PDB file of C-alpha atoms in Angstrom:
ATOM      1  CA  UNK A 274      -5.290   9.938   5.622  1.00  0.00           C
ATOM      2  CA  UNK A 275      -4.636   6.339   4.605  1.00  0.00           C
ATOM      3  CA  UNK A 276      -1.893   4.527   5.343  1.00  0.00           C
ATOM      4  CA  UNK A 277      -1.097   1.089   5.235  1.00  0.00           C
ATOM      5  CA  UNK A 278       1.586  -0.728   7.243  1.00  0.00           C
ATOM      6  CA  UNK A 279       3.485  -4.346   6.307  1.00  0.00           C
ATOM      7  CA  UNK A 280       4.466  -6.508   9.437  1.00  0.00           C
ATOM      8  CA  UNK A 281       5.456 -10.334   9.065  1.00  0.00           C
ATOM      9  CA  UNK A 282       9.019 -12.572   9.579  1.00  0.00           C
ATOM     10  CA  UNK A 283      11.848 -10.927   7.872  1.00  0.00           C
ATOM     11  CA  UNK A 284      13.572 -14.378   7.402  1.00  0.00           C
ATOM     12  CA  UNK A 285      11.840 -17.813   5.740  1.00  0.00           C
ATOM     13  CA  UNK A 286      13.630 -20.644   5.172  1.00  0.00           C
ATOM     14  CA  UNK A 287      13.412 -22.034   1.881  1.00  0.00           C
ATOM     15  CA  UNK A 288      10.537 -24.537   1.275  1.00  0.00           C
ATOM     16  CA  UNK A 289       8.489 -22.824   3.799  1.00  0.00           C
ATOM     17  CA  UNK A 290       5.688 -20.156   3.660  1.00  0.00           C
ATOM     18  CA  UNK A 291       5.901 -16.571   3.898  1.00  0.00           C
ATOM     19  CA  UNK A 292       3.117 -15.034   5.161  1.00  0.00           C
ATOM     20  CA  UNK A 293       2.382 -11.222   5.651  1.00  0.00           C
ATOM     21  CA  UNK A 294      -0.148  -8.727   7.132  1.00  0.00           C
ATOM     22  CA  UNK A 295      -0.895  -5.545   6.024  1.00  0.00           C
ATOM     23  CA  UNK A 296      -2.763  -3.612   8.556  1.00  0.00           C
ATOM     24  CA  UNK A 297      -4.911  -0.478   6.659  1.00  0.00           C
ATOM     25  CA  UNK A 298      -5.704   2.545   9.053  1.00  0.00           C
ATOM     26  CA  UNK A 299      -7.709   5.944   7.901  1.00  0.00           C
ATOM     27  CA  UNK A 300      -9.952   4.370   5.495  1.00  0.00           C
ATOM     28  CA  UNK A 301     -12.057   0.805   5.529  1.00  0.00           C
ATOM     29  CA  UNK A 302     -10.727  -2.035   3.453  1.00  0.00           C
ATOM     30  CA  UNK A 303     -14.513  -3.268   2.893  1.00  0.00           C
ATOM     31  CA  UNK A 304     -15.149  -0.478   0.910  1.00  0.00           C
ATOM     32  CA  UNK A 305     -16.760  -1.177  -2.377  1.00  0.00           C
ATOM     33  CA  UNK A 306     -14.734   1.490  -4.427  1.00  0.00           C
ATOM     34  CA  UNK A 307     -11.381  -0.317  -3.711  1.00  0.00           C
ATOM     35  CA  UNK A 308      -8.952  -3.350  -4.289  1.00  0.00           C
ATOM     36  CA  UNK A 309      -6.286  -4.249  -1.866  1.00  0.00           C
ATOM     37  CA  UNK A 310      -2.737  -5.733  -3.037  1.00  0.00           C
ATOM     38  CA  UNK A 311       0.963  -7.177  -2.915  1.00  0.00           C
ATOM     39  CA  UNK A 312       3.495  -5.930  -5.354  1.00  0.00           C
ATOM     40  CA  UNK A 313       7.639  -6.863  -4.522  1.00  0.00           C
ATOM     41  CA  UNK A 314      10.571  -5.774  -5.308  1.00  0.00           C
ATOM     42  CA  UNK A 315      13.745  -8.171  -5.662  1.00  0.00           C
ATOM     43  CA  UNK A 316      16.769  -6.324  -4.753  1.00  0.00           C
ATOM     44  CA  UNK A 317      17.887  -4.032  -6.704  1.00  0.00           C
ATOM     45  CA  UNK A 318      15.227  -4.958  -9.341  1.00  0.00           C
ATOM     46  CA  UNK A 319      12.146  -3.827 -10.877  1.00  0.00           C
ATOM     47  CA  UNK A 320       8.662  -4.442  -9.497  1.00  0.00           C
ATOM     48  CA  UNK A 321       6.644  -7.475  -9.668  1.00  0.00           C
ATOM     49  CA  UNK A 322       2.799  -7.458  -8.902  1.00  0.00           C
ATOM     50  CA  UNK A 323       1.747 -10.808  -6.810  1.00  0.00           C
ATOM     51  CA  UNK A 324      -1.928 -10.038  -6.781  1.00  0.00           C
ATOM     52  CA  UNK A 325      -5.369  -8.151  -5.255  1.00  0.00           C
ATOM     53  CA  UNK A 326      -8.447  -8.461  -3.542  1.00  0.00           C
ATOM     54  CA  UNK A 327     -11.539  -6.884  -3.430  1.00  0.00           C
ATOM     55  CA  UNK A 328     -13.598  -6.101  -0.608  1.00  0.00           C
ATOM     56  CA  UNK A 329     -15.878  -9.054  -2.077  1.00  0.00           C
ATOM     57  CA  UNK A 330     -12.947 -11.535  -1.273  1.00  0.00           C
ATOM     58  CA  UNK A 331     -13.022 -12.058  -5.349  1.00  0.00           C
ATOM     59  CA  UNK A 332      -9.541 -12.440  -5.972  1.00  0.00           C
ATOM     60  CA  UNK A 333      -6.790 -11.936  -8.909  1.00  0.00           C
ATOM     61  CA  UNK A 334      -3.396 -13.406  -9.147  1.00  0.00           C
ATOM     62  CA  UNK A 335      -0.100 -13.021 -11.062  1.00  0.00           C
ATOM     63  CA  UNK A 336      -0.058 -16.521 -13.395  1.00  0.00           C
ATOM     64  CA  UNK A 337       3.015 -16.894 -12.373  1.00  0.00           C
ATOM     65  CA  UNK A 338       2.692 -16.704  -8.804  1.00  0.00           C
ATOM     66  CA  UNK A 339      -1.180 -18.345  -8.640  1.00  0.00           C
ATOM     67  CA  UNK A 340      -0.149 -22.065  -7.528  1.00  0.00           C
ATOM     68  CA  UNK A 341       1.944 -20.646  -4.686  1.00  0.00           C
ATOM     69  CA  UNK A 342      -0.488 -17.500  -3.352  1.00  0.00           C
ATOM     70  CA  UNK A 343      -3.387 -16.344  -1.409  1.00  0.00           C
ATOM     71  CA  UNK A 344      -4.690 -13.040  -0.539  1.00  0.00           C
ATOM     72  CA  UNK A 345      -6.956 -12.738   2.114  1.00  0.00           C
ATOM     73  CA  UNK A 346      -9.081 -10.327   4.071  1.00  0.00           C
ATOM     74  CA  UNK A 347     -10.028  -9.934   7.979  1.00  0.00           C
ATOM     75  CA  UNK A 348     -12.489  -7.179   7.876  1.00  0.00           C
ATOM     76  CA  UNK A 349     -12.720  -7.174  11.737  1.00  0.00           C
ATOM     77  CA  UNK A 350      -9.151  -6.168  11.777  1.00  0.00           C
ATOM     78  CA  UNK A 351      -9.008  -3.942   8.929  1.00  0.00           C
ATOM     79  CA  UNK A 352      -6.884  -5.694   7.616  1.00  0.00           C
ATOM     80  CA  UNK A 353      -5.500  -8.109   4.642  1.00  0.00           C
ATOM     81  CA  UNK A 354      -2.864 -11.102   3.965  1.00  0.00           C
ATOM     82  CA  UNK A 355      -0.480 -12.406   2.158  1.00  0.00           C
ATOM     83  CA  UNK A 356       0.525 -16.187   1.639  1.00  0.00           C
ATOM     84  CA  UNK A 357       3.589 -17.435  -0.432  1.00  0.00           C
ATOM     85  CA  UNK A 358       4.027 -21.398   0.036  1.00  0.00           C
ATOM     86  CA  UNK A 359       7.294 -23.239  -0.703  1.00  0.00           C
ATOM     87  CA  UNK A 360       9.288 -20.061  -1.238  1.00  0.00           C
ATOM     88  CA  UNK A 361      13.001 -20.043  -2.661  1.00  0.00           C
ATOM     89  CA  UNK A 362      15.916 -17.182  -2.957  1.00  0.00           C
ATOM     90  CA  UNK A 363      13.739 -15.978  -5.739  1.00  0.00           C
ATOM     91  CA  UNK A 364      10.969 -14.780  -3.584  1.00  0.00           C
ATOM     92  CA  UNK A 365      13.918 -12.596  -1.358  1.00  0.00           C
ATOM     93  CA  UNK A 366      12.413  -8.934  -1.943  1.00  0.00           C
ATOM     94  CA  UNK A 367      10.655  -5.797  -0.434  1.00  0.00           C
ATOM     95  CA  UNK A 368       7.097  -6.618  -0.570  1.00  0.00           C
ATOM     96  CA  UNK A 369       4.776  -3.867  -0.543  1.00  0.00           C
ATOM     97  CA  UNK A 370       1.044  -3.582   0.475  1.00  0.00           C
ATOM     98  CA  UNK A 371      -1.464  -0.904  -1.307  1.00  0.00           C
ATOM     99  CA  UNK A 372      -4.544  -0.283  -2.361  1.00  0.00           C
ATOM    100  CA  UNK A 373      -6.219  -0.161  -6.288  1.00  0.00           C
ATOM    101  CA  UNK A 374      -8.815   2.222  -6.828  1.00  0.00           C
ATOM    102  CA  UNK A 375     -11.450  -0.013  -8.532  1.00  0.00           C
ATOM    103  CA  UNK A 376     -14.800  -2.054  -8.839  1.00  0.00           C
ATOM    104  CA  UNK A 377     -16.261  -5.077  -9.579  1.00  0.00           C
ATOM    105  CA  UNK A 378     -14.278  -6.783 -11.868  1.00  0.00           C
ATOM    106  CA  UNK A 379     -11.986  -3.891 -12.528  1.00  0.00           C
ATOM    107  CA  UNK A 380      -9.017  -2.263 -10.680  1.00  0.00           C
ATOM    108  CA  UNK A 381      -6.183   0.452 -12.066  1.00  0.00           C
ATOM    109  CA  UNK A 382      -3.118   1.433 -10.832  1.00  0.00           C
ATOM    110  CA  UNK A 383      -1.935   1.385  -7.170  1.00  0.00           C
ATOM    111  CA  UNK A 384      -2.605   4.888  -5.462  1.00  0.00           C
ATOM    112  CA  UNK A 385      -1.323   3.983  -1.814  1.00  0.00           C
ATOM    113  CA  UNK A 386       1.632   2.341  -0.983  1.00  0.00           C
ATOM    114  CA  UNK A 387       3.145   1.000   2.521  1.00  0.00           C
ATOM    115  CA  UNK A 388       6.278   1.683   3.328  1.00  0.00           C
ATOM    116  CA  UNK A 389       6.750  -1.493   2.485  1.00  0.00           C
ATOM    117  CA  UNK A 390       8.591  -5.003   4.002  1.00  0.00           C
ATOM    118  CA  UNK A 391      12.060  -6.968   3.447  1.00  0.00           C
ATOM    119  CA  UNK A 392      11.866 -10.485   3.321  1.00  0.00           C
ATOM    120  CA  UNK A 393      14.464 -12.801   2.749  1.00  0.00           C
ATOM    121  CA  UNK A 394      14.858 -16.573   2.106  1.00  0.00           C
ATOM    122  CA  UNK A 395      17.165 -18.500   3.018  1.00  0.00           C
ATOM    123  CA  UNK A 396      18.418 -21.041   5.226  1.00  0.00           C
TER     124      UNK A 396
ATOM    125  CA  UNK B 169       1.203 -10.035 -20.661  1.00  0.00           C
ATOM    126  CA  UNK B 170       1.725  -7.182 -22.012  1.00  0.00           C
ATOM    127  CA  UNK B 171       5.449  -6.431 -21.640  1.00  0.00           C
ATOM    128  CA  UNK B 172       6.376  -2.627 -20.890  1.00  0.00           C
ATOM    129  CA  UNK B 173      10.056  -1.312 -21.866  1.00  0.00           C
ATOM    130  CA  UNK B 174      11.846   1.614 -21.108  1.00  0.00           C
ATOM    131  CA  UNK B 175      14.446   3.818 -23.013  1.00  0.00           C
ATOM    132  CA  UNK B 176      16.829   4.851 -21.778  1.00  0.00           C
ATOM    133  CA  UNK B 177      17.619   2.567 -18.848  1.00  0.00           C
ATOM    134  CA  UNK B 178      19.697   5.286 -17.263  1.00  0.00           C
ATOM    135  CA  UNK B 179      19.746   9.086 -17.867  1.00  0.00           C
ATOM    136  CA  UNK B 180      21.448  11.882 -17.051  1.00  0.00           C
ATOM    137  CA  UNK B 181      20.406  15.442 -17.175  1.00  0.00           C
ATOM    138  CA  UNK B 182      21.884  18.528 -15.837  1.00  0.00           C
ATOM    139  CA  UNK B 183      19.535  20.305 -13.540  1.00  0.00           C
ATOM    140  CA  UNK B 184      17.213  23.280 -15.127  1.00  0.00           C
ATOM    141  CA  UNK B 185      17.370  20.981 -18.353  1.00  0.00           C
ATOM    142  CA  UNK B 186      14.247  18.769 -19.727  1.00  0.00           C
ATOM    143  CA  UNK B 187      14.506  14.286 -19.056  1.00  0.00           C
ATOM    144  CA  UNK B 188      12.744  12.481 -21.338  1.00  0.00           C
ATOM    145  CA  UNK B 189      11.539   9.039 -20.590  1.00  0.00           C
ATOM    146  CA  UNK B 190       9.973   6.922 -23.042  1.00  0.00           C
ATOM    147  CA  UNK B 191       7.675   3.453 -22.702  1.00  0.00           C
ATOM    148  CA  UNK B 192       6.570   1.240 -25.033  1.00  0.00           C
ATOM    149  CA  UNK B 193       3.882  -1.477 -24.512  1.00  0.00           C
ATOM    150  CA  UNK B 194       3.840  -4.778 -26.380  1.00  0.00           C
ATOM    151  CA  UNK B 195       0.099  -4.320 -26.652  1.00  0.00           C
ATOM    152  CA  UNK B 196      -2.150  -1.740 -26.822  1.00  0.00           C
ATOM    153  CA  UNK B 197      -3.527   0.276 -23.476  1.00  0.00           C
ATOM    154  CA  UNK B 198      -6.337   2.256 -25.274  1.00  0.00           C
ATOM    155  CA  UNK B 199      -9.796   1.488 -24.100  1.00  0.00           C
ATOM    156  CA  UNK B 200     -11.641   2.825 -26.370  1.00  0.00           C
ATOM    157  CA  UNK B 201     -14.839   2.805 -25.041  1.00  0.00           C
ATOM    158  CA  UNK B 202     -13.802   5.234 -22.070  1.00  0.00           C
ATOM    159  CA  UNK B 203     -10.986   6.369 -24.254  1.00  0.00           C
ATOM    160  CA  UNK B 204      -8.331   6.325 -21.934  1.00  0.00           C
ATOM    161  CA  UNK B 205      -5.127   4.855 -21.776  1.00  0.00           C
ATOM    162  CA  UNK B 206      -4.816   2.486 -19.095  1.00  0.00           C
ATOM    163  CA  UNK B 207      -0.850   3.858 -18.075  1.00  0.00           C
ATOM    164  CA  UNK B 208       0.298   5.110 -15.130  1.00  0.00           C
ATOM    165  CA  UNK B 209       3.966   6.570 -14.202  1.00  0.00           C
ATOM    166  CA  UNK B 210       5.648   6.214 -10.939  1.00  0.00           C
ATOM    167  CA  UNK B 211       8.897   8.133  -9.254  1.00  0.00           C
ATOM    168  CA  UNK B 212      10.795   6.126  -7.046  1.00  0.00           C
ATOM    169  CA  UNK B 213      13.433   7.303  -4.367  1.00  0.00           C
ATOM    170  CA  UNK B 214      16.218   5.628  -2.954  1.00  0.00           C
ATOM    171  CA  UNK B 215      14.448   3.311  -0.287  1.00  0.00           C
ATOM    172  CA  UNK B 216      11.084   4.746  -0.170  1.00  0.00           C
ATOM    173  CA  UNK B 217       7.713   2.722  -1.943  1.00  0.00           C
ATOM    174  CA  UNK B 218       6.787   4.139  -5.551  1.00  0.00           C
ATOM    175  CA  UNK B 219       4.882   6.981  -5.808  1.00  0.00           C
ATOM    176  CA  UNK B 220       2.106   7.518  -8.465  1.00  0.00           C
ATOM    177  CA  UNK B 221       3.141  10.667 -10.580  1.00  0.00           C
ATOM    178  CA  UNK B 222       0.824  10.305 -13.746  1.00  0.00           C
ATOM    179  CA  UNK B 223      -2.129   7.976 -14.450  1.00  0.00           C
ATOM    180  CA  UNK B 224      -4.346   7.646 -17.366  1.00  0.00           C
ATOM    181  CA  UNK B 225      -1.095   8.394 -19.547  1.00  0.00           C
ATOM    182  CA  UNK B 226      -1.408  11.923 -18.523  1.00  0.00           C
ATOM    183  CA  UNK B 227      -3.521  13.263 -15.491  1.00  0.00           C
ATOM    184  CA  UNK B 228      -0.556  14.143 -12.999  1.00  0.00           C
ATOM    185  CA  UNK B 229      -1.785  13.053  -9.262  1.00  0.00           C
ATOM    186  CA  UNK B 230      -2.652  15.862  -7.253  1.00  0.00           C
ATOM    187  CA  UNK B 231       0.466  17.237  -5.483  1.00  0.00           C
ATOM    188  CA  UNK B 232       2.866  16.717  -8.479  1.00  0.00           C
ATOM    189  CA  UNK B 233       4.956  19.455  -9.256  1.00  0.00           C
ATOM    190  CA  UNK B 234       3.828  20.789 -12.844  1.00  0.00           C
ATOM    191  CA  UNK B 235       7.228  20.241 -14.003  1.00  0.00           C
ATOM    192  CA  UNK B 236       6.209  16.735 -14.469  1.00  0.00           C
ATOM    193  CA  UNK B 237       3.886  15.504 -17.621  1.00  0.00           C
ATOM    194  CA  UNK B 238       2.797  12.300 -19.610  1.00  0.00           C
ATOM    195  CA  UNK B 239       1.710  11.980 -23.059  1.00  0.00           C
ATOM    196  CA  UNK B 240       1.291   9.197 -25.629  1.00  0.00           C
ATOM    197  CA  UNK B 241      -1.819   6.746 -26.727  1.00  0.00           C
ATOM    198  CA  UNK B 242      -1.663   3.165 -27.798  1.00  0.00           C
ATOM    199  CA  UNK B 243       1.288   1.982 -27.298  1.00  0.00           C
ATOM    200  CA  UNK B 244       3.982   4.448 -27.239  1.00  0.00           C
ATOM    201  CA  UNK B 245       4.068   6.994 -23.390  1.00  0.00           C
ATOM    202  CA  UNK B 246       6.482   9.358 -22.471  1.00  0.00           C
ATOM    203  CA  UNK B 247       7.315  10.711 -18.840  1.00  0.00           C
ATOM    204  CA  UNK B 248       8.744  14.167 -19.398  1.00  0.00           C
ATOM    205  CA  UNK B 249      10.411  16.553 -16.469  1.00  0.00           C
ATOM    206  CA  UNK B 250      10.282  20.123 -18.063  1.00  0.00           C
ATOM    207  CA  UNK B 251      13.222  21.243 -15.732  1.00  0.00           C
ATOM    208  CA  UNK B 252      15.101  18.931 -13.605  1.00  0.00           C
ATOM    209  CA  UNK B 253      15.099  19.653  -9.997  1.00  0.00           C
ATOM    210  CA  UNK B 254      17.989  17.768  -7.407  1.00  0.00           C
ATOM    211  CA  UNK B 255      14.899  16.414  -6.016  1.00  0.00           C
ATOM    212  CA  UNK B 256      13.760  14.207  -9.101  1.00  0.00           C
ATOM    213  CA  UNK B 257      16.771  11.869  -8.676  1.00  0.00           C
ATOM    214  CA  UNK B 258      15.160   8.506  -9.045  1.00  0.00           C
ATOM    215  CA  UNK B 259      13.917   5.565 -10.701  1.00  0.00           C
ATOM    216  CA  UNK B 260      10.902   5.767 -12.686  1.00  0.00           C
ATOM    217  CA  UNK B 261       8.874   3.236 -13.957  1.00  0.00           C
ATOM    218  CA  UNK B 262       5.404   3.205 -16.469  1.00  0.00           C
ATOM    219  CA  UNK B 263       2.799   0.731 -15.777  1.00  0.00           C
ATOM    220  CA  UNK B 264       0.105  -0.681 -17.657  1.00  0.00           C
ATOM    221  CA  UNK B 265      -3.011  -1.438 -15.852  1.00  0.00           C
ATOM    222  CA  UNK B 266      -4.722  -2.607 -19.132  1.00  0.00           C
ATOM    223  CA  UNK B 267      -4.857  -6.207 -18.494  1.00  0.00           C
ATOM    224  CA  UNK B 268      -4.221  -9.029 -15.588  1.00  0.00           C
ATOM    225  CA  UNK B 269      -1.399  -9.217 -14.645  1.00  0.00           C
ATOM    226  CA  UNK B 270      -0.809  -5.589 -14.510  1.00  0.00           C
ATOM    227  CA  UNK B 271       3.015  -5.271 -15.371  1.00  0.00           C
ATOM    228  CA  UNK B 272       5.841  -2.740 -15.162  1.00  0.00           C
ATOM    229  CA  UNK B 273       8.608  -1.308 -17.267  1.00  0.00           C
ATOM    230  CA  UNK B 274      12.185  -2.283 -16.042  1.00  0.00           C
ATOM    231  CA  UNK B 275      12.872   1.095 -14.741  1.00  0.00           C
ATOM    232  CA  UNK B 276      14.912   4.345 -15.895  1.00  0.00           C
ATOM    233  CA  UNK B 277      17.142   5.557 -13.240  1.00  0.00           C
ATOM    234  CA  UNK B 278      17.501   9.547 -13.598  1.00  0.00           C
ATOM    235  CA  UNK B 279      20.993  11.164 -12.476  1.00  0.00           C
ATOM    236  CA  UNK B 280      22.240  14.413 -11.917  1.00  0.00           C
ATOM    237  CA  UNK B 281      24.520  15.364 -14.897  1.00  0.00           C
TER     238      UNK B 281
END
């Protein structure tokens, strides 16, 4: 069975980068029928998707997150990364790792979810 | 984007009774060359992740209670729960998965009546 697990600093300080790991056990994140992404949640708000990569390393970001984000993958590990630079209050949230059931150039919906991570900024 | 809204933002339905949730995209979802609708619904619990109820407007995920069922094309979805269980108290959102970047509606929180 798949699951997926979110580790990484609970507290940034504004200005600085967040960065988060999302380790993927049960199933292999280079497989070709899959994407692998970052969707948060600001408290007590609705969800936001930051972005997804496939086992490729081709990449797709939210526009309004690109400038600030990169995904990553460490196949070695089985596992894959988030990187948020010069974060503010706005980026305070539950960020969640998952995987897309997809192909090249194509991914749908989010099947898997971790349980997912609270970060918050601030000084 | 395409921008996904929700009516009612809040509901409340007394159990045994049918919840209605509908979701409106500002573009259309319909692929027509695979003719599906690129819409997904998710059920979310006080402090767990979401959970994927219906996808492709309506193929309910394996292990969804029956109770549970999407329709619409286009533009226009709707979630509905046949007969509300204590267990269905949550937030639900729809989802397009259309376009980059996918998007969500703003949520419908479902209460007990």
């Amino acid at each position: 069975q798949l699951q997926l697990q979110e580790s990484g600093p609970g507290l940034v300080k504004p200005s600085e980068t967040l960065s988060l790991t999302c380790i993927v056990s049960g199933g292999s994140i280079s497989s070709s029928s899959y994407y692998w992404g970052w969707i948060r949640q600001p408290p007590g708000k609705g969800l936001e998707w930051i972005g997804n990569i496939y086992y490729s390393g081709v990449t797709y970001y939210n526009p309004s997150l690109k400038s600030r984000v990169t995904i990553s993958l460490d196949t070695s590990k089985n596992q894959f990364s988030l990187i948020l630079s010069s974060v503010t209050a706005a980026d305070t949230a539950v960020y969640y790792c998952g995987r897309h059931p997809g192909g090249l150039n194509y991914y749908h919906f989010m099947d898997v979810w971790g349980e997912g991570t609270t970060v918050t900024v601030s000084s | 984007d395409i921008v996904m809204t929700q009516s009612p933002d809040s509901l409340a339905v007394s159990l045994g009774e049918r919840a209605t949730i509908n979701c409106k995209s500002s573009q259309n979802v319909f692929y027509s060359s695979n003719n599906k609708n690129y819409l997904a619904w998710y059920q979310q619990k006080a402090g767990q992740p979401p959970k994927v109820l219906i996808y492709w407007a309506s193929t309910r995920e394996s292990g969804v209670p029956d109770r549970f069922s999407g329709s619409g094309s286009g533009t226009d979805f709707t979630l509905t729960i046949s007969s509300l269980q204590a267990e269905d108290v949550a937030v639900y959102y729809c989802h397009q998965y259309y376009s980059t970047p996918i998007t969500f509606g703003q949520g419908t929180r479902l209460e007990i009546k």
